[in-house]
PDB file of C-alpha atoms in Angstrom:
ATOM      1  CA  UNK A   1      -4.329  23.973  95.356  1.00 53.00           C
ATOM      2  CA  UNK A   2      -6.128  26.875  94.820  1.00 60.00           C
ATOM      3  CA  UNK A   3      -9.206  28.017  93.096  1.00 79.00           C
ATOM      4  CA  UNK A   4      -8.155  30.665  90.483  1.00 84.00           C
ATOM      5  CA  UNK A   5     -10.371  31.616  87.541  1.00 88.00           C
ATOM      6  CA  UNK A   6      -8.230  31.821  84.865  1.00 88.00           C
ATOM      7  CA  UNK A   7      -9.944  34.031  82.459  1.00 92.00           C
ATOM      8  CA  UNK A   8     -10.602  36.716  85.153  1.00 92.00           C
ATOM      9  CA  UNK A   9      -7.045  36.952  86.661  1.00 92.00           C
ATOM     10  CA  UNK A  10      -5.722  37.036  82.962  1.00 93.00           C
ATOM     11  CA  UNK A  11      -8.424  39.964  82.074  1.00 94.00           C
ATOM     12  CA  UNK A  12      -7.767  42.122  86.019  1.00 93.00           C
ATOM     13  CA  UNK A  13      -3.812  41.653  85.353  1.00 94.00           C
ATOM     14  CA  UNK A  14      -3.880  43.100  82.251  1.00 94.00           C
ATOM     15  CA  UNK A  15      -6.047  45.936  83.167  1.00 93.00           C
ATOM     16  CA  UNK A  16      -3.625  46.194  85.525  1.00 94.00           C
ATOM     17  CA  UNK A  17      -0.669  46.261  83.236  1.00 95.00           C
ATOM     18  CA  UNK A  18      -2.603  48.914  80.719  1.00 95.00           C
ATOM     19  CA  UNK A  19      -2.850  50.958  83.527  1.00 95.00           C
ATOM     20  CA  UNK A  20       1.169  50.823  85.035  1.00 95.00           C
ATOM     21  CA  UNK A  21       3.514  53.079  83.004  1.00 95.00           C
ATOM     22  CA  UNK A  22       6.518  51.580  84.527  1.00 95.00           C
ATOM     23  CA  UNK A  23       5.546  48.153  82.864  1.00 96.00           C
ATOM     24  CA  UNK A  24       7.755  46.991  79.775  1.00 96.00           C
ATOM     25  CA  UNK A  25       7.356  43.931  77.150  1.00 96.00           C
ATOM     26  CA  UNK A  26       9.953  42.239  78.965  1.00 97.00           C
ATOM     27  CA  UNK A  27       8.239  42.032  82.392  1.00 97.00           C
ATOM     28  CA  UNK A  28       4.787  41.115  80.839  1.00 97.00           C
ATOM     29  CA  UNK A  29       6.668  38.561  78.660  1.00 97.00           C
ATOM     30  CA  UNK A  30       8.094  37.483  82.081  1.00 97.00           C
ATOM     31  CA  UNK A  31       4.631  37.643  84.224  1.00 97.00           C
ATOM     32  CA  UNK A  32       2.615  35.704  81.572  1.00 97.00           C
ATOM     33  CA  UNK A  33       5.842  32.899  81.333  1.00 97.00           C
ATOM     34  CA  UNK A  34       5.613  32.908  85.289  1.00 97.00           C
ATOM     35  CA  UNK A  35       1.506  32.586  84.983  1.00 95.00           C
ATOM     36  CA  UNK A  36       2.489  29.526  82.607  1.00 95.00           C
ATOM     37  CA  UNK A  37       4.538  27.823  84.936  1.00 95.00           C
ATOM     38  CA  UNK A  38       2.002  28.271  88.045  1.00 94.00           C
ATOM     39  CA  UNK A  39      -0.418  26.723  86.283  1.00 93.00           C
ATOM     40  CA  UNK A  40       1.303  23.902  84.874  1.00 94.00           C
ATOM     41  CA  UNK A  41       1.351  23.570  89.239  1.00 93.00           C
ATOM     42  CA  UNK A  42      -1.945  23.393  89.917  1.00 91.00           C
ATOM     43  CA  UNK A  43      -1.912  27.014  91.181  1.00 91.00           C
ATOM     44  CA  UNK A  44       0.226  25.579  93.775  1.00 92.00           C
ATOM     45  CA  UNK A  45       0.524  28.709  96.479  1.00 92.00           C
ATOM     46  CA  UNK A  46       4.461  28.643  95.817  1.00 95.00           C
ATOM     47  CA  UNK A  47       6.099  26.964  93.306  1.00 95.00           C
ATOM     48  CA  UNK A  48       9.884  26.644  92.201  1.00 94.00           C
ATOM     49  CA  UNK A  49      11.029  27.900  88.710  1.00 95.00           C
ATOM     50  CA  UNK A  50      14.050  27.227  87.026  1.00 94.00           C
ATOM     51  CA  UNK A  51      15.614  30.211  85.238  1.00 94.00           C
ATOM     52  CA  UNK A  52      16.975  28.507  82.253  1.00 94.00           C
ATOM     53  CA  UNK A  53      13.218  27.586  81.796  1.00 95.00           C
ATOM     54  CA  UNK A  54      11.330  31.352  82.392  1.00 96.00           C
ATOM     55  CA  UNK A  55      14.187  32.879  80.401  1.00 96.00           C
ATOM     56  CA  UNK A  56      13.277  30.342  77.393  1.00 97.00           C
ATOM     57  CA  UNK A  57       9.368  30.833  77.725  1.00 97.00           C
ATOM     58  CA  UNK A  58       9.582  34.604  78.416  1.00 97.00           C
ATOM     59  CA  UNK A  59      11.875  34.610  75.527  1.00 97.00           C
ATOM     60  CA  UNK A  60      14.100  36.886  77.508  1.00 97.00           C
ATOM     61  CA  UNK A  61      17.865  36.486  76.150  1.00 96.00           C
ATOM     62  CA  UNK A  62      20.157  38.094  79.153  1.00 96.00           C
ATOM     63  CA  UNK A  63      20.356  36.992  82.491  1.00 95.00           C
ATOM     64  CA  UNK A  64      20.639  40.485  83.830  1.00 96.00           C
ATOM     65  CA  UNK A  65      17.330  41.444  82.164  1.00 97.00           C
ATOM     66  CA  UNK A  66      15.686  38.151  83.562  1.00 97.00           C
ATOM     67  CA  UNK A  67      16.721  39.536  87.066  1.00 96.00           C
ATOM     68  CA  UNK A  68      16.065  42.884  86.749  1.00 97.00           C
ATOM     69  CA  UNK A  69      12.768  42.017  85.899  1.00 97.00           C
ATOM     70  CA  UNK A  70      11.778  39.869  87.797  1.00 97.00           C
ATOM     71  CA  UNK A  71      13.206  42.233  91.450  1.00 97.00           C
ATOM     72  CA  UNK A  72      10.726  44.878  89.704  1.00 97.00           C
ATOM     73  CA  UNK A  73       7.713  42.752  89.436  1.00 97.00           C
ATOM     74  CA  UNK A  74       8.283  41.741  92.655  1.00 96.00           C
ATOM     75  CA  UNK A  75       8.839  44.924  94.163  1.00 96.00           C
ATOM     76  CA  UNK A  76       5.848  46.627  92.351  1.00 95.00           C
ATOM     77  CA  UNK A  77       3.798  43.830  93.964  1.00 94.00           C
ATOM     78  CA  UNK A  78       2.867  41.543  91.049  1.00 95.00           C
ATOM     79  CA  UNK A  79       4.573  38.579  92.187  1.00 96.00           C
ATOM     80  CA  UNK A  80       6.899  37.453  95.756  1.00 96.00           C
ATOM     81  CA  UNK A  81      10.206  36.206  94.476  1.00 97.00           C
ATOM     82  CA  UNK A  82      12.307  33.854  96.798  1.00 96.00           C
ATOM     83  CA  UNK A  83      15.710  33.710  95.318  1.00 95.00           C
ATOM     84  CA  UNK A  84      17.212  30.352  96.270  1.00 92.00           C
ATOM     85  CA  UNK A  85      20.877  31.511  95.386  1.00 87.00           C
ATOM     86  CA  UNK A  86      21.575  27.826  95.037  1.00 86.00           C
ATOM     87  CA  UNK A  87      22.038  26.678  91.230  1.00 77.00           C
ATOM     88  CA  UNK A  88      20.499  23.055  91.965  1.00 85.00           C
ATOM     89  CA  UNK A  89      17.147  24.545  93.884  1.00 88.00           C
ATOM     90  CA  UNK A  90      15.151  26.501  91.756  1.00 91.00           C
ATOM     91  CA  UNK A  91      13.791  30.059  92.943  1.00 95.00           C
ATOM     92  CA  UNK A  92      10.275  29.979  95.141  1.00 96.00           C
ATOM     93  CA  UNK A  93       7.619  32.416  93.392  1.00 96.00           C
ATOM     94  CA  UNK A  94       3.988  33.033  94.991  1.00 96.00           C
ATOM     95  CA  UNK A  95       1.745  34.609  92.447  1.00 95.00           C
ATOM     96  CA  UNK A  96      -0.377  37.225  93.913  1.00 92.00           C
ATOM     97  CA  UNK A  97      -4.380  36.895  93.352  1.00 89.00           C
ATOM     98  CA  UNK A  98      -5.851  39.450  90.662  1.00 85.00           C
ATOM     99  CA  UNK A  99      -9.642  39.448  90.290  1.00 76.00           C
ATOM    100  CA  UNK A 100     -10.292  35.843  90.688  1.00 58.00           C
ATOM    101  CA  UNK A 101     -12.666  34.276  92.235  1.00 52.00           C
ATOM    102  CA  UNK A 102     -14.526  30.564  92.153  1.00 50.00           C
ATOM    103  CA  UNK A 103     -17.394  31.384  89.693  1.00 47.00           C
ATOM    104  CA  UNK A 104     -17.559  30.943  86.221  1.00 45.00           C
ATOM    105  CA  UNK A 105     -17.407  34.212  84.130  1.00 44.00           C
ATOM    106  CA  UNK A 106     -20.539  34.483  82.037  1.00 44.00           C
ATOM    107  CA  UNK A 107     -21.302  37.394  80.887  1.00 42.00           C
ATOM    108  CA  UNK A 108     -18.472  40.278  79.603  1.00 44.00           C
ATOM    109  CA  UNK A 109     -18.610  43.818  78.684  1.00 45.00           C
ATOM    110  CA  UNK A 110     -20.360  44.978  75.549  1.00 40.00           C
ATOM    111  CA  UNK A 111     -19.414  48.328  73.784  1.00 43.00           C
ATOM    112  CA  UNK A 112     -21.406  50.778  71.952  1.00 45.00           C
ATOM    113  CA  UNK A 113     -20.116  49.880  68.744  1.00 44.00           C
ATOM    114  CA  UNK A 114     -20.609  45.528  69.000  1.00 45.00           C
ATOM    115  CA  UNK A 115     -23.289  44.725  66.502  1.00 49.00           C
ATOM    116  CA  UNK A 116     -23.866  41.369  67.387  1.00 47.00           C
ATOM    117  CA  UNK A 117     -23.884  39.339  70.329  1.00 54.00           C
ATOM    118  CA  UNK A 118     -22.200  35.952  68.651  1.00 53.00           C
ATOM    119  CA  UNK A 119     -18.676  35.760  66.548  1.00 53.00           C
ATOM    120  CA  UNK A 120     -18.853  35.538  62.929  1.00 52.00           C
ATOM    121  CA  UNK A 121     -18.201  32.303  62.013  1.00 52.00           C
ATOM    122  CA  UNK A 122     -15.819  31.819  58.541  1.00 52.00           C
ATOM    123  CA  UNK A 123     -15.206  28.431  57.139  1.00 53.00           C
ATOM    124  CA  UNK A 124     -11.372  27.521  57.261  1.00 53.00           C
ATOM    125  CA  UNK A 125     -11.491  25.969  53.840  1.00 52.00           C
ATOM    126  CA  UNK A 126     -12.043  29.475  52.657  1.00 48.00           C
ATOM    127  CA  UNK A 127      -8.676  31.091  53.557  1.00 51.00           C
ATOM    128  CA  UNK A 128      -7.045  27.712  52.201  1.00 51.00           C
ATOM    129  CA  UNK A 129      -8.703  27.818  49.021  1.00 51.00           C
ATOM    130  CA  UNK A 130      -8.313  31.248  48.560  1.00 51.00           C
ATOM    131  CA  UNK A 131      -4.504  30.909  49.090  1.00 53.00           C
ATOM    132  CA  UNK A 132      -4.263  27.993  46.884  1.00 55.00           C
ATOM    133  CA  UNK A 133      -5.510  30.425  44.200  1.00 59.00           C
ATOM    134  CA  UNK A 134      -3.277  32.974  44.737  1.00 57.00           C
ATOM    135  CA  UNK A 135      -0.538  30.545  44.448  1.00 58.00           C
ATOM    136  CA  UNK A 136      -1.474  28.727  41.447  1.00 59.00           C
ATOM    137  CA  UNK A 137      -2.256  32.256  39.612  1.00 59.00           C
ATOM    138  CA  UNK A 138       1.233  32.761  40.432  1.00 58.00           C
ATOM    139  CA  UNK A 139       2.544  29.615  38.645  1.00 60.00           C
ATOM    140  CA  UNK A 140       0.658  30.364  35.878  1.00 60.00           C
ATOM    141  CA  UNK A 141       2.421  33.596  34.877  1.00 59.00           C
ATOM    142  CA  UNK A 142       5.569  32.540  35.703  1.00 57.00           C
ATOM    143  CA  UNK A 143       5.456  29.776  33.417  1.00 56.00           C
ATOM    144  CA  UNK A 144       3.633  32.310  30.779  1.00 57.00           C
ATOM    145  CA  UNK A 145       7.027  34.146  31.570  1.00 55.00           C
ATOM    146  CA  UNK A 146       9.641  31.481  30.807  1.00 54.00           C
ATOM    147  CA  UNK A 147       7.552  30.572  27.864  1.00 53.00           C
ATOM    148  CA  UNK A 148       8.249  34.211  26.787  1.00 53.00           C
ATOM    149  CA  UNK A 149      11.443  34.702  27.717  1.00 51.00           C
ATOM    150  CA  UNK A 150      12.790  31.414  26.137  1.00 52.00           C
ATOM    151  CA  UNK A 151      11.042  32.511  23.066  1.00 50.00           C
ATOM    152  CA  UNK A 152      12.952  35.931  22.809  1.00 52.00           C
ATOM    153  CA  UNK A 153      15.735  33.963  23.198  1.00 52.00           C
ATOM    154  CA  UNK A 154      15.012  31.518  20.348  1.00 51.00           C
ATOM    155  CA  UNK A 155      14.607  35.093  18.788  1.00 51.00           C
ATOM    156  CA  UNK A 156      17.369  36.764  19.494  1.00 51.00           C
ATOM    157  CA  UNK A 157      19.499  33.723  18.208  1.00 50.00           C
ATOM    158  CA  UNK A 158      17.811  33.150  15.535  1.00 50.00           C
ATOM    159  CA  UNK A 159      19.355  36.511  13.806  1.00 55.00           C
ATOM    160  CA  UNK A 160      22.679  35.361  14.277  1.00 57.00           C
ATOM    161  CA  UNK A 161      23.141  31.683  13.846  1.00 61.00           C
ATOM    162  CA  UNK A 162      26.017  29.564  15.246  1.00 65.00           C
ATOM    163  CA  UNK A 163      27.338  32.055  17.527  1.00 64.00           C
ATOM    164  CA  UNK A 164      29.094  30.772  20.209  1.00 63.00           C
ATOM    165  CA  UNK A 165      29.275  33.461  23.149  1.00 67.00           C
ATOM    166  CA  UNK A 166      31.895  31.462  25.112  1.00 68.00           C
ATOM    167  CA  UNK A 167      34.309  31.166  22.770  1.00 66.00           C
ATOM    168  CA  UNK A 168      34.817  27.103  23.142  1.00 67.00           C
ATOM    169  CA  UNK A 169      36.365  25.538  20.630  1.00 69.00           C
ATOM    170  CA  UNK A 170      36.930  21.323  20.189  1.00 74.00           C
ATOM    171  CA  UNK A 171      39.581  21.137  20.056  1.00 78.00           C
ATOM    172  CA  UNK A 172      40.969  22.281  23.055  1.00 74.00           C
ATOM    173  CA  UNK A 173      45.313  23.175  24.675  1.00 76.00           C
ATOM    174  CA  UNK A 174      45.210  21.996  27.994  1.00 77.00           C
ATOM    175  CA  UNK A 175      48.641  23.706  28.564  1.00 82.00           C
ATOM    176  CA  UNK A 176      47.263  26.888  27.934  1.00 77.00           C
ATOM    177  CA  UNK A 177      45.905  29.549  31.108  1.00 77.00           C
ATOM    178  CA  UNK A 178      42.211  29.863  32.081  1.00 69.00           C
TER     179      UNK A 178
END
């Protein structure tokens, strides 16, 4: 097992990503799915993956794609892929080491325009209640609108009473067409 600090290879690979132009969505999607798997193992120095699985997390949909993808990352050196070409063995990967190292990050870079050194904290109720709000203001004027709109009705009528609109009568011919 090896000693990876998660937090730092997560922040050097995606410096490294911002700064590769031949990078896509499809091969980060694929690299972080990848990153997933090798630490559910420990950090294991190889690890089998099953392509059914990486396709699912990476949410890539063709199998082409997966492979396509996944020869490019390992070509442009972000990963060494071991195709098994057996469908009961799963592939071997070996993730490569980006900025890691056995110390725990403490400190991190602090911009010009930070104006505080802690996060704002914001109660969660707050959002909730707010939405609950919105909502019930919503229910309010829609029943202010059927109350409205069934009173035009009554309305409308009103000025003309009795009038049936479908034409139904009581006594009805059965042998007659629709």
């Amino acid at each position: 097992m090896q000693e990876i600090n998660y937090i730092k290879h997560l922040n050097a690979v995606f410096s490294q990503f911002s700064k590769d132009s031949r990078l896509n969505p499809t091969h980060i999607s694929l690299y972080i799915a990848l990153f997933q798997l090798w630490n559910l193992n420990r950090f294991l120095e190889e690890f089998f993956i099953n392509r059914d699985e990486v396709m699912q997390l990476s949410k890539i949909g063709s199998k082409s794609t997966y492979h396509r993808c996944i020869k490019e990352l390992n070509h442009w050196k972000y990963i060494v892929y071991f195709p098994s070409h057996n469908p009961y063995r799963g592939s071997k990967i070996k993730m490569l080491k980006f900025g890691t190292s056995t110390g725990q990050v403490v400190g991190h870079n602090s911009t010009q325009i930070e104006t505080s050194t802690g996060q704002a904290l914001v109660p969660i109720y707050k959002h909730i209640q707010t939405i609950e709000n919105i909502n019930s203001n919503k229910q309010k004027n829609l029943k202010k609108l059927d109350f409205n709109d069934s009173e035009n009705d009554l309305k409308q009528n009103s000025s003309v009473p009795n009038m049936d609109n479908l034409k139904t009568t009581k006594n009805k011919n059965y042998n007659e067409p629709l």
